[in-house]
XYZ file of C-alpha atoms in Angstrom:
680
model
C -2.952 78.698 6.950
C -3.284 77.764 10.358
C -5.185 74.317 10.700
C -6.222 72.575 13.807
C -8.819 69.928 14.667
C -12.318 70.493 14.852
C -13.857 71.051 18.319
C -14.143 67.970 20.452
C -11.410 65.834 18.619
C -9.125 63.911 20.997
C -6.101 64.827 18.964
C -4.240 67.929 17.843
C -3.489 68.529 14.027
C 0.120 69.997 13.706
C 0.652 69.918 9.904
C 1.173 67.708 7.047
C 5.023 67.975 6.348
C 6.661 64.488 6.653
C 9.949 65.914 7.321
C 9.727 68.572 10.086
C 9.933 68.345 13.736
C 7.187 69.695 15.786
C 6.932 73.567 15.794
C 6.290 75.377 18.948
C 3.063 77.078 19.235
C 3.076 80.809 18.523
C 3.143 83.365 21.312
C -0.304 84.185 22.450
C -1.792 81.107 21.160
C -4.428 79.217 22.950
C -3.069 76.489 25.012
C -4.347 72.757 25.187
C -7.696 72.344 26.471
C -9.018 68.966 27.297
C -12.551 69.981 26.430
C -11.837 70.970 22.803
C -8.140 70.345 22.183
C -7.221 73.328 20.474
C -3.558 74.125 20.000
C -2.866 76.117 16.805
C 0.706 75.878 15.420
C 2.878 77.683 12.751
C 1.829 76.324 9.539
C 4.052 74.490 7.051
C 3.555 73.661 3.430
C 1.596 70.884 2.606
C 3.735 68.139 0.362
C 2.499 66.618 -2.412
C 1.092 63.031 -1.860
C 4.168 60.733 -1.824
C 4.160 57.451 -3.582
C 5.650 54.375 -2.091
C 5.836 50.789 -3.481
C 3.369 48.373 -1.387
C 5.098 45.598 0.497
C 3.562 42.260 0.703
C 4.265 39.450 2.846
C 5.421 36.080 1.205
C 3.024 33.332 0.411
C 2.908 30.145 -1.244
C -0.788 29.952 -2.709
C -3.514 32.429 -3.428
C -6.982 31.451 -2.676
C -9.762 33.792 -4.111
C -13.205 33.541 -2.867
C -15.961 35.014 -5.124
C -18.844 35.779 -2.882
C -21.579 36.282 -5.063
C -25.380 37.178 -4.642
C -26.778 34.190 -6.022
C -23.834 31.882 -6.411
C -20.270 31.708 -4.879
C -17.054 29.698 -5.155
C -13.319 29.822 -4.889
C -10.340 29.008 -7.148
C -6.474 28.969 -6.287
C -2.899 29.184 -7.864
C 0.524 28.417 -6.275
C 3.204 31.314 -6.365
C 5.559 28.871 -8.298
C 3.017 28.924 -11.270
C 0.532 31.997 -10.702
C -1.348 31.728 -13.884
C -2.154 28.060 -13.640
C -5.636 28.690 -11.909
C -7.198 25.724 -10.022
C -10.851 25.785 -9.649
C -12.508 24.259 -6.924
C -13.999 20.500 -7.341
C -17.536 20.574 -9.073
C -20.032 20.419 -6.252
C -22.664 17.874 -5.303
C -26.197 18.158 -6.183
C -27.376 21.013 -8.296
C -29.822 21.417 -11.073
C -29.743 19.455 -14.376
C -28.000 21.401 -17.079
C -26.078 23.667 -15.126
C -22.465 23.468 -14.719
C -21.651 23.473 -10.808
C -18.316 25.262 -10.996
C -19.976 27.397 -8.371
C -22.568 26.761 -5.616
C -25.855 28.679 -4.670
C -25.044 31.244 -1.965
C -27.320 29.493 0.620
C -26.782 29.054 4.036
C -28.731 26.665 6.297
C -28.257 27.045 10.124
C -29.925 24.584 12.824
C -33.031 25.936 14.768
C -30.288 26.797 17.546
C -28.097 28.782 14.966
C -25.493 26.469 14.554
C -23.981 25.867 11.193
C -25.348 22.969 8.980
C -24.512 23.410 5.575
C -23.935 25.717 2.627
C -24.802 25.816 -1.072
C -26.386 22.796 -2.996
C -26.304 20.716 0.225
C -28.287 23.518 2.120
C -30.753 24.106 -0.376
C -31.461 20.535 -1.092
C -31.721 19.740 2.877
C -33.793 22.504 3.489
C -36.050 21.357 0.477
C -36.498 18.120 2.241
C -37.452 19.260 5.378
C -41.093 18.634 6.766
C -43.027 22.174 6.148
C -43.502 22.591 9.997
C -39.987 21.456 10.704
C -38.617 24.100 7.983
C -40.156 26.830 10.100
C -37.452 26.613 12.784
C -34.669 26.331 10.580
C -32.568 29.502 9.639
C -32.064 29.494 5.796
C -30.387 32.392 4.177
C -30.231 33.266 0.437
C -29.380 36.328 -1.711
C -27.992 37.972 1.618
C -25.005 39.889 0.046
C -27.544 42.302 -1.077
C -28.320 43.290 2.488
C -24.654 44.750 2.841
C -25.114 46.823 -0.317
C -28.609 48.359 0.534
C -27.908 48.991 4.330
C -27.462 52.696 4.879
C -26.596 52.489 8.474
C -24.366 49.247 8.177
C -22.722 48.191 11.515
C -21.127 45.118 13.035
C -24.738 44.801 14.958
C -26.771 44.715 11.298
C -29.182 41.697 11.471
C -30.078 39.548 8.441
C -33.524 38.004 8.091
C -33.878 34.122 7.543
C -36.652 32.956 4.939
C -38.876 32.105 8.048
C -38.434 35.669 9.408
C -36.128 35.140 12.036
C -33.136 37.096 12.465
C -29.625 36.959 13.269
C -26.314 39.099 13.010
C -25.122 39.484 9.777
C -21.592 39.112 10.689
C -22.184 35.804 12.112
C -23.981 34.664 8.714
C -21.253 36.109 6.395
C -18.416 34.341 8.784
C -20.281 30.923 8.551
C -20.200 31.288 4.869
C -16.347 32.182 4.599
C -15.439 29.521 6.988
C -17.040 26.982 4.867
C -14.955 28.176 1.846
C -11.899 28.276 4.004
C -12.386 24.744 5.270
C -12.908 23.334 1.778
C -10.153 25.127 0.157
C -7.449 24.131 2.562
C -8.695 20.591 2.413
C -8.239 20.612 -1.189
C -4.788 22.157 -0.893
C -3.711 19.746 1.833
C -4.802 16.889 -0.863
C -3.026 18.133 -3.746
C 0.152 19.403 -1.650
C 0.441 17.691 1.429
C 3.909 19.263 2.013
C 2.465 22.767 1.980
C 3.027 24.446 5.661
C -0.301 25.632 7.071
C 1.206 28.821 8.784
C 1.322 32.239 6.585
C 1.122 30.242 3.371
C -2.115 31.674 2.162
C -2.728 34.915 0.460
C -6.839 35.110 0.704
C -8.740 37.226 -1.772
C -12.430 38.176 -1.437
C -14.185 39.755 -4.122
C -16.749 42.853 -3.738
C -18.771 45.117 -5.941
C -16.652 48.145 -6.757
C -19.363 50.201 -5.969
C -19.398 49.175 -2.330
C -18.634 51.837 0.119
C -15.817 51.543 2.844
C -17.960 50.349 5.629
C -19.119 47.326 3.406
C -15.606 46.383 2.464
C -14.584 46.722 5.982
C -17.431 44.470 6.853
C -16.547 41.740 4.781
C -12.826 42.106 6.261
C -14.306 41.689 9.744
C -16.287 38.751 8.847
C -13.112 36.964 7.481
C -11.343 37.823 10.585
C -14.419 36.125 12.443
C -14.177 33.185 10.196
C -10.499 32.497 10.970
C -9.161 33.293 7.334
C -6.656 35.658 8.936
C -5.944 37.109 12.178
C -5.876 41.176 12.689
C -2.115 40.899 13.111
C -1.803 39.194 9.643
C -4.201 41.550 7.965
C -1.936 41.701 4.740
C -2.724 38.280 4.261
C -6.224 39.445 3.184
C -6.915 41.277 0.033
C -10.070 42.800 -0.931
C -10.493 42.697 -4.937
C -13.083 44.625 -6.768
C -15.052 42.521 -9.032
C -14.945 44.478 -12.306
C -11.277 45.181 -11.682
C -10.596 41.232 -11.238
C -12.569 40.814 -14.493
C -10.590 43.290 -16.291
C -7.068 41.721 -14.956
C -8.354 38.374 -16.131
C -9.656 39.447 -19.682
C -6.333 41.044 -20.291
C -4.763 37.495 -20.221
C -7.045 35.979 -22.694
C -6.301 34.832 -26.205
C -8.554 35.944 -29.120
C -10.388 32.565 -29.487
C -11.328 32.783 -25.952
C -13.464 35.918 -26.490
C -16.698 36.257 -28.409
C -17.778 39.387 -30.426
C -21.607 40.017 -30.030
C -21.750 42.189 -33.163
C -20.871 38.824 -35.174
C -23.707 36.940 -33.692
C -25.816 35.207 -36.213
C -29.348 36.495 -36.342
C -31.450 34.328 -33.937
C -28.564 33.012 -32.281
C -28.966 32.715 -28.714
C -26.279 30.696 -27.421
C -22.739 31.899 -26.750
C -20.844 29.102 -28.567
C -22.977 29.940 -31.773
C -21.018 33.440 -32.530
C -17.731 33.275 -34.186
C -14.701 34.464 -32.483
C -13.194 38.044 -32.079
C -10.107 37.230 -34.218
C -11.164 38.650 -37.289
C -12.100 41.799 -35.933
C -8.579 42.765 -34.945
C -6.816 42.220 -38.211
C -6.743 45.692 -39.017
C -5.294 46.668 -35.593
C -2.701 43.917 -36.175
C -1.552 45.419 -39.316
C -1.345 48.748 -37.803
C 0.975 47.467 -34.898
C 3.254 45.709 -37.043
C 5.067 49.021 -37.115
C 5.142 49.042 -33.340
C 6.661 45.519 -32.673
C 8.839 46.800 -29.685
C 5.622 47.799 -27.638
C 3.701 44.459 -28.462
C 6.960 42.419 -27.498
C 6.997 44.120 -24.185
C 3.155 43.247 -23.774
C 3.548 39.591 -24.736
C 6.353 39.060 -22.673
C 4.555 40.699 -19.551
C 1.708 37.989 -19.969
C -0.693 40.062 -21.629
C -3.218 38.266 -23.964
C -3.309 38.619 -27.818
C -6.179 41.067 -27.899
C -4.208 43.279 -25.682
C -1.309 42.990 -27.480
C -3.085 44.314 -30.754
C -4.415 47.458 -28.508
C -2.592 50.697 -28.648
C -0.857 52.128 -25.633
C -3.559 54.339 -23.999
C -6.886 52.349 -25.272
C -9.689 52.558 -23.100
C -12.337 49.958 -22.486
C -15.180 49.361 -20.127
C -16.014 46.388 -17.921
C -19.577 45.869 -17.031
C -19.878 43.210 -14.215
C -23.464 42.075 -14.269
C -23.900 39.726 -11.501
C -26.842 38.508 -9.375
C -27.179 41.642 -7.050
C -25.625 44.581 -8.866
C -24.101 46.054 -11.959
C -20.743 47.292 -11.495
C -18.975 49.585 -14.100
C -15.293 50.572 -14.390
C -13.103 52.058 -17.183
C -9.444 51.342 -17.801
C -6.783 52.426 -19.740
C -4.121 49.775 -20.782
C -0.620 51.257 -20.001
C 2.496 50.072 -21.786
C 5.174 48.517 -21.678
C 4.084 46.501 -18.725
C 0.201 45.995 -19.158
C -0.707 47.834 -16.227
C -4.165 49.272 -15.720
C -5.436 52.770 -14.922
C -8.831 53.505 -13.954
C -10.246 56.706 -15.758
C -13.570 57.289 -14.021
C -14.761 56.467 -10.497
C -16.626 52.894 -10.304
C -20.191 53.385 -10.966
C -23.444 51.066 -10.993
C -26.358 50.185 -8.970
C -28.619 47.377 -7.741
C -29.449 45.935 -11.470
C -28.472 42.230 -10.970
C -30.327 39.066 -12.002
C -32.397 39.337 -8.675
C -34.460 42.081 -10.300
C -35.924 39.548 -12.432
C -36.641 37.460 -9.673
C -38.404 40.297 -7.904
C -40.277 40.844 -11.067
C -41.405 37.384 -11.015
C -42.703 37.712 -7.564
C -44.510 40.844 -8.382
C -46.249 38.869 -11.331
C -47.231 36.019 -8.866
C -48.586 38.926 -6.638
C -50.971 40.259 -9.457
C -52.143 36.979 -10.071
C -52.774 35.218 -6.576
C -52.777 38.421 -4.378
C -49.795 40.004 -2.660
C -50.925 39.023 0.811
C -51.138 35.338 -0.134
C -47.549 35.417 -1.693
C -46.534 37.116 1.349
C -48.399 34.629 3.766
C -46.941 31.675 1.435
C -43.413 32.775 1.952
C -43.806 33.211 5.778
C -45.581 29.891 6.476
C -44.309 27.532 3.633
C -40.510 28.942 3.276
C -39.137 25.601 1.953
C -41.892 25.550 -0.625
C -41.251 29.045 -1.825
C -37.525 28.046 -2.232
C -38.634 25.468 -4.382
C -40.773 27.828 -6.494
C -37.747 30.245 -7.005
C -35.622 27.344 -8.235
C -38.013 26.274 -10.813
C -38.402 29.955 -12.058
C -34.577 30.114 -12.070
C -34.268 26.996 -14.403
C -36.753 28.412 -16.811
C -34.889 31.954 -16.692
C -31.727 30.718 -17.738
C -33.511 29.444 -20.945
C -34.997 32.805 -21.846
C -33.776 34.584 -25.251
C -34.772 37.175 -27.378
C -35.646 34.883 -30.281
C -36.691 31.652 -28.446
C -40.048 30.187 -29.815
C -42.421 28.384 -27.632
C -43.922 29.074 -24.246
C -42.195 28.367 -20.986
C -43.595 26.056 -18.345
C -42.921 26.848 -14.734
C -43.807 24.134 -12.046
C -45.535 25.143 -8.930
C -44.793 23.157 -5.786
C -47.867 21.052 -4.640
C -47.504 22.898 -1.299
C -48.332 26.033 -3.130
C -51.475 24.728 -4.906
C -52.725 23.094 -1.768
C -51.836 26.255 0.353
C -53.732 28.581 -1.968
C -56.885 26.304 -2.109
C -57.121 26.107 1.472
C -56.486 29.992 1.933
C -58.847 31.176 -0.836
C -61.419 28.498 -1.168
C -60.630 27.905 -4.945
C -57.853 26.245 -7.188
C -54.824 28.268 -8.894
C -56.491 27.587 -12.344
C -59.572 29.742 -11.222
C -56.957 32.218 -9.888
C -55.264 32.494 -13.239
C -58.671 32.657 -15.512
C -60.032 35.498 -13.042
C -56.416 37.399 -13.328
C -56.039 40.305 -15.485
C -52.715 38.809 -16.439
C -53.595 37.147 -20.001
C -49.997 36.072 -20.785
C -49.785 33.387 -18.091
C -52.153 30.238 -18.346
C -52.666 27.074 -16.527
C -51.257 23.990 -18.529
C -52.535 20.758 -18.658
C -49.579 19.241 -17.087
C -50.498 21.393 -14.071
C -47.706 24.233 -14.552
C -47.774 27.803 -15.102
C -47.604 28.329 -18.746
C -45.793 31.702 -19.654
C -45.185 33.114 -23.293
C -41.614 34.014 -24.320
C -42.743 37.485 -24.544
C -43.653 37.438 -20.906
C -40.506 35.825 -19.698
C -38.525 38.619 -21.598
C -40.773 41.342 -20.094
C -39.754 40.238 -16.766
C -36.139 41.102 -17.764
C -36.933 44.609 -19.174
C -36.830 46.797 -15.970
C -33.308 45.141 -14.783
C -32.072 45.258 -18.563
C -32.986 48.828 -19.137
C -31.337 49.932 -15.761
C -28.306 48.395 -16.874
C -28.380 49.724 -20.340
C -29.046 53.318 -18.789
C -26.155 52.882 -16.647
C -23.505 52.061 -19.487
C -24.996 55.067 -21.811
C -24.405 57.413 -18.954
C -20.797 56.233 -18.433
C -20.057 56.590 -21.802
C -21.327 60.040 -22.050
C -18.874 61.324 -19.511
C -15.956 63.347 -20.990
C -13.312 60.984 -19.141
C -14.582 58.150 -20.997
C -14.469 59.238 -24.576
C -12.489 57.139 -26.927
C -13.492 53.869 -25.501
C -13.328 50.785 -28.128
C -14.442 47.942 -26.103
C -16.928 46.721 -23.593
C -16.471 43.490 -21.841
C -19.801 42.019 -20.668
C -18.982 39.826 -17.608
C -20.748 38.202 -14.440
C -23.156 35.439 -14.084
C -26.013 37.651 -15.328
C -23.943 38.198 -18.554
C -24.505 34.691 -19.450
C -28.360 35.704 -20.533
C -28.741 35.894 -23.979
C -31.606 38.480 -23.455
C -29.096 40.609 -21.743
C -26.421 40.143 -24.273
C -28.913 40.731 -27.160
C -30.221 44.129 -25.542
C -26.809 45.409 -24.672
C -25.587 44.755 -28.342
C -28.636 46.219 -29.810
C -28.385 49.467 -27.861
C -24.650 50.075 -28.114
C -23.671 48.417 -31.454
C -24.941 51.588 -32.956
C -22.281 53.735 -31.116
C -19.480 51.643 -32.774
C -18.688 50.021 -29.445
C -17.530 46.492 -29.659
C -19.377 44.250 -26.977
C -17.393 41.060 -26.162
C -17.908 38.326 -23.734
C -15.320 35.780 -22.426
C -16.371 32.296 -23.073
C -16.138 31.560 -19.571
C -18.207 34.461 -18.370
C -19.534 33.347 -15.308
C -15.892 32.571 -13.830
C -14.175 35.532 -15.064
C -14.360 37.505 -11.730
C -13.411 34.392 -9.885
C -10.172 33.623 -12.200
C -9.221 37.514 -12.142
C -9.295 37.700 -8.393
C -6.754 34.700 -8.101
C -4.602 36.666 -10.764
C -5.103 39.935 -8.681
C -3.871 38.045 -5.658
C -0.919 37.235 -7.261
C 0.131 40.504 -8.538
C -2.073 43.111 -6.823
C 0.046 46.230 -8.487
C -1.509 45.465 -11.926
C -3.821 48.261 -11.343
C -1.565 51.311 -10.925
C -4.100 54.078 -10.617
C -7.705 54.349 -9.345
C -10.015 57.260 -8.972
C -11.536 58.308 -5.425
C -15.108 57.604 -5.255
C -15.702 60.388 -2.760
C -13.980 63.342 -1.230
C -12.396 62.454 2.335
C -11.164 64.716 4.777
C -11.260 65.999 8.478
C -12.888 69.199 10.120
C -10.305 71.749 11.274
C -9.961 75.256 12.551
C -8.423 77.940 10.310
C -7.610 81.436 11.144
C -10.753 83.608 10.348
C -10.994 85.517 7.360
C -13.593 88.553 7.205
C -15.237 88.489 4.036
C -14.623 84.808 3.020
C -15.814 82.984 6.090
C -19.280 82.885 7.352
C -19.784 85.090 10.477
C -21.499 82.089 12.273
C -18.403 80.143 11.945
C -16.338 82.747 14.207
C -14.851 81.369 17.338
C -12.900 83.778 19.380
C -10.462 82.069 22.022
C -7.658 83.859 23.658
C -7.896 87.008 21.475
C -7.478 84.743 18.379
C -10.324 84.595 15.772
C -10.635 81.049 14.339
C -13.131 79.844 11.512
C -14.715 76.593 12.747
C -15.881 73.384 10.762
C -13.665 73.818 7.820
C -13.364 70.788 5.769
C -9.535 69.874 5.043
C -9.621 67.747 2.248
C -7.255 64.727 1.902
C -8.415 63.657 -1.361
C -10.960 64.628 -3.985
C -13.951 62.666 -5.461
C -12.601 61.411 -8.974
C -9.081 62.209 -8.152
C -6.597 60.007 -9.806
C -4.549 58.271 -7.002
C -1.706 55.906 -7.699
C -1.198 52.766 -5.649
C 0.981 53.297 -3.026
C 0.456 57.197 -3.010
C 0.508 58.744 0.426
C -1.276 61.838 2.258
C 0.713 62.510 5.339
C -0.567 64.538 8.466
C 0.710 64.862 11.649
C -1.160 64.779 15.104
C -0.156 65.912 18.632
C -1.945 64.284 21.584
C -3.757 66.850 23.592
C -2.555 65.624 27.040
C 1.070 64.018 27.856
C -0.237 60.857 29.075
C -2.894 60.285 26.287
C -3.054 56.831 25.100
C -5.576 57.327 22.156
C -5.813 59.859 19.611
C -9.509 59.771 17.763
C -9.977 62.038 14.716
C -13.165 62.044 12.910
C -13.360 61.534 9.156
C -15.978 62.997 6.883
C -16.796 62.451 3.146
C -19.079 63.534 0.261
C -19.523 63.268 -3.428
C -18.938 66.913 -4.156
C -15.161 68.108 -4.726
C -15.697 71.566 -3.731
C -17.124 71.294 0.036
C -15.777 74.353 2.258
C -17.523 72.974 5.605
C -18.082 69.755 7.274
C -21.577 71.278 7.913
C -22.335 71.622 4.083
C -25.189 69.515 2.507
C -23.822 66.188 1.472
C -20.996 66.117 3.844
C -21.205 63.509 6.322
C -19.177 61.779 9.296
C -18.376 58.548 7.798
C -15.386 56.912 10.134
C -12.954 57.595 12.642
C -8.977 57.532 12.313
C -7.868 55.955 15.575
C -4.153 56.123 17.119
C -3.512 53.931 19.756
C -0.424 55.450 21.687
C 2.164 53.990 23.780
C 3.336 55.430 27.356
C 5.294 58.448 26.576
C 7.533 60.574 28.854
C 7.971 63.727 26.970
C 9.344 66.015 29.551
C 12.784 66.176 27.817
C 11.704 66.070 24.354
C 8.811 68.449 24.220
C 5.593 68.200 22.207
C 4.868 64.555 20.863
C 4.203 64.139 17.160
C 2.362 61.145 15.601
C 2.759 61.062 11.786
C -0.063 59.325 10.047
C 0.289 58.136 6.160
C -3.079 57.180 4.237
C -3.456 55.614 1.048
C -6.226 56.166 -0.916
C -5.155 54.312 -4.188
C -5.789 50.659 -2.844
C -9.205 48.919 -2.936
C -9.470 49.948 0.692
C -8.496 53.109 2.519
C -5.296 52.043 4.685
C -3.452 53.982 7.477
C -0.008 53.579 8.997
C 1.373 55.738 11.656
C 4.799 56.303 13.597
C 5.975 58.109 16.604
C 8.240 60.662 15.370
C 10.211 60.708 19.011
C 10.690 57.064 18.978
C 10.483 56.116 15.245
C 8.127 53.273 16.459
C 5.162 52.117 14.659
C 1.726 53.126 16.033
C -1.296 51.119 15.907
C -3.356 52.986 13.366
C -7.163 52.157 11.950
C -9.903 53.672 10.197
C -13.142 52.499 11.491
C -16.155 52.888 8.934
C -18.686 50.896 11.093
C -19.000 52.538 14.444
C -20.861 55.614 13.287
């Protein structure tokens, strides 16, 4: 098969064989044209993707930042004792009765746009501002969701603060990451004064597994801007997928550190009231006595007791229920070293805890009027934050078997603003409202029945369960024995009860780690120490480039025919690098070689395309879209004596990010190569 780049590219595709020299063009073939860059070459057999062990720079400590939608935090461990995970110091401020191992994902900037504070400090300071003064300050909360929902994410994407003012999203994220960097380094210096500062830290950032490549690249760019690492030391920063991190951590747990929801006592609403999972695996333990050799390997490799009781090849689902998204992944445990293999591409959707907050906002709109709520949020932004904090406190106490109503404090600013806007008080609005399960209490609060609170959870909880059920119906997922429920939203007794009720009948064992809200953060630290633990992943999309192939009548559409110099070519052919749902091993490479169109060319730019389908034929097919560009930066070259120049690129699709390296075959020197997903 002859294959050359699509029309308009600034480089020439010359085949995929990693070992051959550039092949001269066949007689009569078209010459290089600057306008379209066509130079078909003698084809060679494409090799199978080649696996290569990833190389990582040395480091002394891993610092992981779990950047969540509603709360964030960091943790670290030293390379000398990688499994001793140090949690960050507890934060000042916060809410009564809530552990402060994380801090709210809230950023406050001055009216001039300078950094002021983050987390509880930002929230409390903004709360104390005079209402008129607060209008000028830029307060951002739950802004991570913007990166997931933006269909046209670029480096110029804007975020809107609570007061309606906008700022570049990249700067907002960089401010937050810089805050964590400074706090983490300060704590490291205090714990280990002799620790050298340069090339010491490997940073890990967590992102949802369902995030696409542009969102992952955006987080990396924000980390560069925040000064976590430089572009020259890009390998010092790892992107960890949140459910993967949770899976890595769960495999280290002991039996007493897990709770089996199927063993919950009726009416129980708290995690600690359920018995441990130990007894659930006695039968498995008895069966595995016959295979002690396998178990010894697992325990010696640091795998926890639960995993040692599992058979090689056992499958399980991790459901990461966070503030903004639900993120599902399916892993298979591999012996003897306890590595993990992904069985189905990551799935999920925007069904996080913020969905409950939005349902509450809609409820307020039904009672007081959507126009009033919008006006109040815009003109009294700090008071609106107070109201959301009050609701969050009550949301955490909701449970399926809770008795008694829930009182939610309305800020005085809300009550006063409503009276001035509407001419009557909030009690009158509640009496006139068609919402009969919310009343006005004598203490001056909204009084909501438990059933009403649980109803606010239902759309989000139903979405989570539907996603899990759809995943379990896939043939690749048959034989799953366990479901790990993790993430901040997994602390909710409402969610735990609903998942167990829906999935328990399937014989699926639903398990929750005791420190469920910190599972991802701790797992990200372990992932940073040993990123090769997830050995095989599934490609979420099909990736490839557009090329010219020799036209074959009857197989290729007539409208794709291009005739040049007497040769017949089929345009817009989608040449696939990797297919959607294809298993790709860590370090596995897809190699292609390219030839610059002109001898003095300094840059080769090749458009990348992607789609969800596995069988797309042309880059013009429905669902196929341009998603990025492969860029090769070339050094000056004198090819008069050595002939055509060949640049060999190697792409890896088995990591958490798509990676590329390249080498100039004539000089055997590395070529600066990158894939840009943010410049479409």
